[in-house]
PDB file of C-alpha atoms in Angstrom:
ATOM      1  CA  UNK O   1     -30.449  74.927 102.829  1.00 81.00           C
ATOM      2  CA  UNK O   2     -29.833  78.148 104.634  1.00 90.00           C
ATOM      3  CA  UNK O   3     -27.416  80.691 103.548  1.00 92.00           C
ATOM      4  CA  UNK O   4     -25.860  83.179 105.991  1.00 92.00           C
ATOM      5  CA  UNK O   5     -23.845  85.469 103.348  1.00 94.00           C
ATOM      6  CA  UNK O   6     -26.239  87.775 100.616  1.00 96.00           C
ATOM      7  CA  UNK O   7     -26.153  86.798  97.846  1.00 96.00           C
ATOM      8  CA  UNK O   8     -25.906  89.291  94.714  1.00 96.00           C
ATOM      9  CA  UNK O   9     -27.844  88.938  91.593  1.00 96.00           C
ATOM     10  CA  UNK O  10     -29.215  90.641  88.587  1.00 94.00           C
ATOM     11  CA  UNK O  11     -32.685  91.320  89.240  1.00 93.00           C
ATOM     12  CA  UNK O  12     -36.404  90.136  90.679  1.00 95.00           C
ATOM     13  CA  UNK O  13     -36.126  86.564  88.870  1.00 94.00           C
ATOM     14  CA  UNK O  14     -32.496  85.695  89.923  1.00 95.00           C
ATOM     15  CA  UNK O  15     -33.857  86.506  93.263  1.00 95.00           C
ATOM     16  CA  UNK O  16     -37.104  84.179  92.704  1.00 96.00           C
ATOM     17  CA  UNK O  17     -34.901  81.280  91.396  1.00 95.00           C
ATOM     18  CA  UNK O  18     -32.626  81.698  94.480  1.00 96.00           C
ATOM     19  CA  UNK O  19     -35.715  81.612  96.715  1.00 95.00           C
ATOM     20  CA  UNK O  20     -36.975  78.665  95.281  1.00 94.00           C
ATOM     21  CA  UNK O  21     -33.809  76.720  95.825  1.00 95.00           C
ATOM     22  CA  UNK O  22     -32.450  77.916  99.186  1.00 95.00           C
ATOM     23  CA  UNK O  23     -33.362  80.235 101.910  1.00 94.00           C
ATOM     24  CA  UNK O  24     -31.393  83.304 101.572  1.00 95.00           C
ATOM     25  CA  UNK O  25     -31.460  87.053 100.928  1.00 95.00           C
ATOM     26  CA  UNK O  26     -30.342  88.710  97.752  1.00 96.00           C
ATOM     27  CA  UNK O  27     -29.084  92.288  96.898  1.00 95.00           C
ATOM     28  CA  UNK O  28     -30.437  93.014  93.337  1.00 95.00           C
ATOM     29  CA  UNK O  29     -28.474  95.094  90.664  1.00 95.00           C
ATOM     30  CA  UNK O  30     -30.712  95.586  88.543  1.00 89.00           C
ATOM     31  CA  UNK O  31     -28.597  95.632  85.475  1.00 81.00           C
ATOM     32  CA  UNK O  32     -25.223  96.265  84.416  1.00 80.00           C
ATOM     33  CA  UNK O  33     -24.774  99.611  85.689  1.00 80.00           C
ATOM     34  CA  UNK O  34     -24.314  98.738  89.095  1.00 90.00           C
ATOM     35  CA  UNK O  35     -24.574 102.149  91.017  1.00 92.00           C
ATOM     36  CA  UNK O  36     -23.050 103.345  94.235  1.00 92.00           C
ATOM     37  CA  UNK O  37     -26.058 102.628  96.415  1.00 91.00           C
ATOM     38  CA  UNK O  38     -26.159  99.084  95.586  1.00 93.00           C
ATOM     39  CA  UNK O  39     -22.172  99.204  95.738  1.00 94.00           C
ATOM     40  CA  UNK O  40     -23.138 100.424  99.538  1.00 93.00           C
ATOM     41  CA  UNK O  41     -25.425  97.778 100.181  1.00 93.00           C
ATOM     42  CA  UNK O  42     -23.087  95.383  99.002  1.00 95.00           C
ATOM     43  CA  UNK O  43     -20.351  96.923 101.379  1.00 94.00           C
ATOM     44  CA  UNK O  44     -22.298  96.934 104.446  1.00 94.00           C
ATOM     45  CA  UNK O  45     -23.902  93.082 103.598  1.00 94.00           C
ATOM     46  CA  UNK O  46     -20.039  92.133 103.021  1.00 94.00           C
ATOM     47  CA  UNK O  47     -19.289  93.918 106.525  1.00 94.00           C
ATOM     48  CA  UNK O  48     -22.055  91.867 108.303  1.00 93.00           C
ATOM     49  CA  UNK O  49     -22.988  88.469 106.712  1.00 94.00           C
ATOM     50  CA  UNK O  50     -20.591  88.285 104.181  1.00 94.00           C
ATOM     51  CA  UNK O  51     -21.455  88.184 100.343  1.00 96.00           C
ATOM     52  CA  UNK O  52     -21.849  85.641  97.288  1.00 96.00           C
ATOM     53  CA  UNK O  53     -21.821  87.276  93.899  1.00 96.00           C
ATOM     54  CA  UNK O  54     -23.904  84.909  91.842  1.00 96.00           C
ATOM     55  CA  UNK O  55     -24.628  86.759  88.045  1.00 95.00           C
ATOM     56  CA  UNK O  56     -25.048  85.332  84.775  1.00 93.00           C
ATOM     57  CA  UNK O  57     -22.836  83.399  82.945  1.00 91.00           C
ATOM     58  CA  UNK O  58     -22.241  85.696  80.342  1.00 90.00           C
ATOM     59  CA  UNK O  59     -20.624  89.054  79.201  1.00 89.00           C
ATOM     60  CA  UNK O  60     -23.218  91.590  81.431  1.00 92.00           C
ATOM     61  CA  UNK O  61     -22.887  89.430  84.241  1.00 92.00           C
ATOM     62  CA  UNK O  62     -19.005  89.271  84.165  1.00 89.00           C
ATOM     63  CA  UNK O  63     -19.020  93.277  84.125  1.00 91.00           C
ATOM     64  CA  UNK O  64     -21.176  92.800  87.291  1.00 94.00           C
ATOM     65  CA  UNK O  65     -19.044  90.773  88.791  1.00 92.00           C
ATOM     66  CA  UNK O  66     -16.016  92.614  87.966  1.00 90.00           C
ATOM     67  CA  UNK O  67     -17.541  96.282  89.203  1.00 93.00           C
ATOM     68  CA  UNK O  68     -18.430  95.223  92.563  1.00 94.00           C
ATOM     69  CA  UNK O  69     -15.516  92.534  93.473  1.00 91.00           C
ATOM     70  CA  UNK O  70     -13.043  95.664  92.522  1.00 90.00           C
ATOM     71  CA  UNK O  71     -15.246  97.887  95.102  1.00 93.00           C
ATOM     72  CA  UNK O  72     -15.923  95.358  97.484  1.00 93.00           C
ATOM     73  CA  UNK O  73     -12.859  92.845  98.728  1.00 90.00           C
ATOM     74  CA  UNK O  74     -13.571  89.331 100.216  1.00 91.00           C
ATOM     75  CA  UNK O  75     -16.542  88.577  98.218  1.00 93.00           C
ATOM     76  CA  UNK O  76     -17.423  84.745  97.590  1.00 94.00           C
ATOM     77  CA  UNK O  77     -18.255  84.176  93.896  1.00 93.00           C
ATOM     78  CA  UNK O  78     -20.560  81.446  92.625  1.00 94.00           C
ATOM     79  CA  UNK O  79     -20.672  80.571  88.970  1.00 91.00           C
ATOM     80  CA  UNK O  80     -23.270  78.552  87.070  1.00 91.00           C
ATOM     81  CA  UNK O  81     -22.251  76.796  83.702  1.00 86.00           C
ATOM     82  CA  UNK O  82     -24.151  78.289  80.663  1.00 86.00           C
ATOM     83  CA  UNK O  83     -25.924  74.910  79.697  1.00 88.00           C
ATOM     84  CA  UNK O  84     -27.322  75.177  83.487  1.00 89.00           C
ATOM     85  CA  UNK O  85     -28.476  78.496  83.021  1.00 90.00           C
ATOM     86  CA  UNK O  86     -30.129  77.962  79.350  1.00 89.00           C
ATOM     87  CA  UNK O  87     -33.912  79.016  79.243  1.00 87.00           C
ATOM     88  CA  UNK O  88     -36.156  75.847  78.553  1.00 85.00           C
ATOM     89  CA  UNK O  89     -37.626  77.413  74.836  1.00 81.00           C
ATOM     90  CA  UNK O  90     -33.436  78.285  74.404  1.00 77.00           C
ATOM     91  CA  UNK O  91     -34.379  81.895  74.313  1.00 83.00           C
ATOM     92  CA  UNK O  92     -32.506  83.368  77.399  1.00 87.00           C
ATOM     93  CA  UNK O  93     -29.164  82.757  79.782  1.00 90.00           C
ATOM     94  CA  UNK O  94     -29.176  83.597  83.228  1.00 92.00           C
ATOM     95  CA  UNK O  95     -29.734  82.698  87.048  1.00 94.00           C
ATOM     96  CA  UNK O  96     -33.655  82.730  86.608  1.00 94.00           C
ATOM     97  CA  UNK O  97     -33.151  79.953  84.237  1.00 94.00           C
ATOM     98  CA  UNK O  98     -31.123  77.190  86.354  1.00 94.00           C
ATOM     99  CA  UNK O  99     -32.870  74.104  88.052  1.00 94.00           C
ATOM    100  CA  UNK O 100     -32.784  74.452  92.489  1.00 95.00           C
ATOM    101  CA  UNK O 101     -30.270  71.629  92.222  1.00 95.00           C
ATOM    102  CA  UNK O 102     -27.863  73.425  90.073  1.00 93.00           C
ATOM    103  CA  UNK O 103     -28.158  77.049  91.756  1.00 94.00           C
ATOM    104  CA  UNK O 104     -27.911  74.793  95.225  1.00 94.00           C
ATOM    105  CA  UNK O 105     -24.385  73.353  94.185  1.00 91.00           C
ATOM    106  CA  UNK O 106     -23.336  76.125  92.476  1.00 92.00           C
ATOM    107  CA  UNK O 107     -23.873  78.270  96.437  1.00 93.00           C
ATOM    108  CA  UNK O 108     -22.242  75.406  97.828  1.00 89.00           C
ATOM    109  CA  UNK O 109     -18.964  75.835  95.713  1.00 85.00           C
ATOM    110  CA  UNK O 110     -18.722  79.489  96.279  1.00 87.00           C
ATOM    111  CA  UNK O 111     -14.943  80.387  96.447  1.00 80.00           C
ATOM    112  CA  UNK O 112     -13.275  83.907  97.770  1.00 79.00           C
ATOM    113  CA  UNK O 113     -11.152  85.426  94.884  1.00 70.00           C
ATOM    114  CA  UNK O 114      -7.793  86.268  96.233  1.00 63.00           C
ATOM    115  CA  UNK O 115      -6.127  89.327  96.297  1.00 60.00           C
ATOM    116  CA  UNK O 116      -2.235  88.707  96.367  1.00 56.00           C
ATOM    117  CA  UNK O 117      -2.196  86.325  93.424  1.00 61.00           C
ATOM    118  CA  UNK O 118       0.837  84.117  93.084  1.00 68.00           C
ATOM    119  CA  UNK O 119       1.597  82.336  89.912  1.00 76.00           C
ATOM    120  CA  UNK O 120       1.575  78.579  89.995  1.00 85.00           C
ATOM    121  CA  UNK O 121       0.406  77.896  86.781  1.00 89.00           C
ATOM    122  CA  UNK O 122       1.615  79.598  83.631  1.00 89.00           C
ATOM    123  CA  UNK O 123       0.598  80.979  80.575  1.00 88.00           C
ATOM    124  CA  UNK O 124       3.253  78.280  78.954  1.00 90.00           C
ATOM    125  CA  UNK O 125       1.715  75.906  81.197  1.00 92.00           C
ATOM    126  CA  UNK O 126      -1.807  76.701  79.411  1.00 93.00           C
ATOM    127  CA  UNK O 127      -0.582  76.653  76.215  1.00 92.00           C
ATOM    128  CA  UNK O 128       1.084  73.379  76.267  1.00 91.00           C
ATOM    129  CA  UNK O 129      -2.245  71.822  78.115  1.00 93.00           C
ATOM    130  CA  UNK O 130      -3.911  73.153  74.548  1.00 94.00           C
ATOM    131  CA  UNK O 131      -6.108  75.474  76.855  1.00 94.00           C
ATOM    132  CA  UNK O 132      -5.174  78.718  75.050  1.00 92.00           C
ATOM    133  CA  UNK O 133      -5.182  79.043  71.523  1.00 85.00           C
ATOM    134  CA  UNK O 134      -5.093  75.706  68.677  1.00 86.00           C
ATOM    135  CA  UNK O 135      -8.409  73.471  68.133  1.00 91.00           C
ATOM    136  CA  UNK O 136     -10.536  72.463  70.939  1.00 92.00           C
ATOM    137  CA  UNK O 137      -8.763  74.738  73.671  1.00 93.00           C
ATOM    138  CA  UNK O 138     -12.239  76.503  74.296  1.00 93.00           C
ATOM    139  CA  UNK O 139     -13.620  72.977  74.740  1.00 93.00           C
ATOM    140  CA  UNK O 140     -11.470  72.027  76.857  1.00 94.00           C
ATOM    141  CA  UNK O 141     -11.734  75.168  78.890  1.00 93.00           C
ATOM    142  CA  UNK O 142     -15.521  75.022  79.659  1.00 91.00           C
ATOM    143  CA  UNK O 143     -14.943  71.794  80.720  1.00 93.00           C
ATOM    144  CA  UNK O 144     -12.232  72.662  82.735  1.00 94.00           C
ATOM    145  CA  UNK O 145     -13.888  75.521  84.575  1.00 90.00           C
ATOM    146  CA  UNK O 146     -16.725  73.376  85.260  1.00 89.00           C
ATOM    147  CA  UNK O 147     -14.244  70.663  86.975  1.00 92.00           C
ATOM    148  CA  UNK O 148     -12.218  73.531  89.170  1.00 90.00           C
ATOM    149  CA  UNK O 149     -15.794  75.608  89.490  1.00 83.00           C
ATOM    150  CA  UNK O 150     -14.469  78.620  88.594  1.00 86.00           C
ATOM    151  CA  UNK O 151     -16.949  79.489  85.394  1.00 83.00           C
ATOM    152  CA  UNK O 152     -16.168  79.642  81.834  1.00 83.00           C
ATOM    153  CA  UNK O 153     -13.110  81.825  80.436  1.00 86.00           C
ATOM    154  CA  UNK O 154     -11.270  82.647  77.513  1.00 88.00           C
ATOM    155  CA  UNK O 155      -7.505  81.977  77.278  1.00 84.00           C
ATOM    156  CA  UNK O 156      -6.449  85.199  79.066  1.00 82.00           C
ATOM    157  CA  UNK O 157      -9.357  85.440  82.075  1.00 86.00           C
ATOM    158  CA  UNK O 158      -8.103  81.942  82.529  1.00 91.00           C
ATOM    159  CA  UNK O 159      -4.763  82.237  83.682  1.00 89.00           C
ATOM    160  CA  UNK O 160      -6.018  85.330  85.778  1.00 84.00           C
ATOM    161  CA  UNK O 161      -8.582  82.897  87.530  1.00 86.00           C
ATOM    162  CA  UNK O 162      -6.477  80.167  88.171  1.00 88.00           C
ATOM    163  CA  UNK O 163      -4.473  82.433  89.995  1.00 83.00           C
ATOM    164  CA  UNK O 164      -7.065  84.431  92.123  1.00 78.00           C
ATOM    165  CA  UNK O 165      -8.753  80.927  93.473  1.00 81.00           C
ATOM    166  CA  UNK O 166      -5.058  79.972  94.193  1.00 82.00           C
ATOM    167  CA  UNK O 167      -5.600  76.657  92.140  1.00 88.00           C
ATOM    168  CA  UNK O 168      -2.627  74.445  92.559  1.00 89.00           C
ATOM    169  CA  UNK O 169      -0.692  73.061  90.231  1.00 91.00           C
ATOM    170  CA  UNK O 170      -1.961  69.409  91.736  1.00 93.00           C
ATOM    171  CA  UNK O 171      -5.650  70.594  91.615  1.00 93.00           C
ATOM    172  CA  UNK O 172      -4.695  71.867  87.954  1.00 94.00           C
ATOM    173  CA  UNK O 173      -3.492  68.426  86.875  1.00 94.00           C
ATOM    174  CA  UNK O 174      -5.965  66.383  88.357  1.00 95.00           C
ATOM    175  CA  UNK O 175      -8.710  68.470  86.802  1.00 95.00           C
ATOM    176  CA  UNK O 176      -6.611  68.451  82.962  1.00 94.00           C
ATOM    177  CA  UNK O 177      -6.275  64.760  83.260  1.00 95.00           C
ATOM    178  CA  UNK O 178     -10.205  64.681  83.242  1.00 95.00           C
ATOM    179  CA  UNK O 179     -10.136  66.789  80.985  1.00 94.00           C
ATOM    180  CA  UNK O 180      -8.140  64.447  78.774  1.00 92.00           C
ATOM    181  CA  UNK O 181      -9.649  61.394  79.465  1.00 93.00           C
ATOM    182  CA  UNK O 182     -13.081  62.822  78.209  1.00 90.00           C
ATOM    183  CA  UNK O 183     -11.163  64.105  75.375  1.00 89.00           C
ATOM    184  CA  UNK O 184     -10.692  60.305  74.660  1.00 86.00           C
ATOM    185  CA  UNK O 185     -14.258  59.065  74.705  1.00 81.00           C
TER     186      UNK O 185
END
């Protein structure tokens, strides 16, 4: 599988995973304190090929995410869920760790983040879905993100996402009625 956009990652073993599942190119950050000549990089890849941010599913990789998508529009974001990105001893989280299959879909269901954001879903509607606060909501949230591939959130990054991958209202119920049914098992 060949990818034409860069991809963005973390460091040397996100870009050794990536390698080993598809053939692409990868910008590196090299931590969370993504500076302006990897913002540059990032620019001119996004001007050219087009970019995938694919970082960690957790709180460093988030902030990575975050800095460069506010620098850099247009951006395609990937997202891996965290029991796909556990190390095999359970010591570790992160890109390096994910099978080829996984970091193959996970390419393949790379969305663009909108920028005019218009509000189909509401916080209401979260709240009466028991996504946002009440027993299980976080449950049902993981499961939720994994179903609309959008990545984990809490309560508030939810609403915020739903919004910025334009998720309908349909796709939202479809996806919630899953939900639900599993809920049932």
């Amino acid at each position: 599988m060949k990818i034409k956009e860069v991809i963005v990652v973390e460091g040397k073993d996100d870009t050794t995973a990536i390698k080993r599942a598809v053939d692409a190119d990868t910008i590196e950050t090299n931590g969370s304190a993504v500076n302006e000549a990897t913002i540059d990089s990032v620019r001119r890849a996004q001007e050219t090929r087009g970019v995938i941010i694919f970082t960690d599913p957790d709180y460093p990789g988030e902030k990575i995410r975050k800095t460069i998508a506010a620098s850099v529009s247009g951006c395609k974001h990937a997202f891996l869920a965290k029991e796909e990105a556990i190390a095999k001893g359970g010591k570790g989280l992160g890109v390096e760790h994910a099978s080829p299959k996984a970091i193959r879909e996970a390419l393949k269901d790379a969305q663009i983040m909108h920028e005019s954001i218009s509000e189909e879903i509401t916080q209401e509607d979260l709240l009466s879905a028991g996504l946002i606060g009440g027993e299980g909501a976080k449950d049902r949230r993981i499961m939720l993100g994994k179903l609309l591939k959008i990545g984990y959130t809490n309560g508030k990054q939810l609403h915020k996402r739903l919004m910025m991958f334009q998720i309908s209202r349909q796709e939202f119920a479809e996806a919630l009625s899953v939900v639900r049914q599993e809920e049932q098992k």
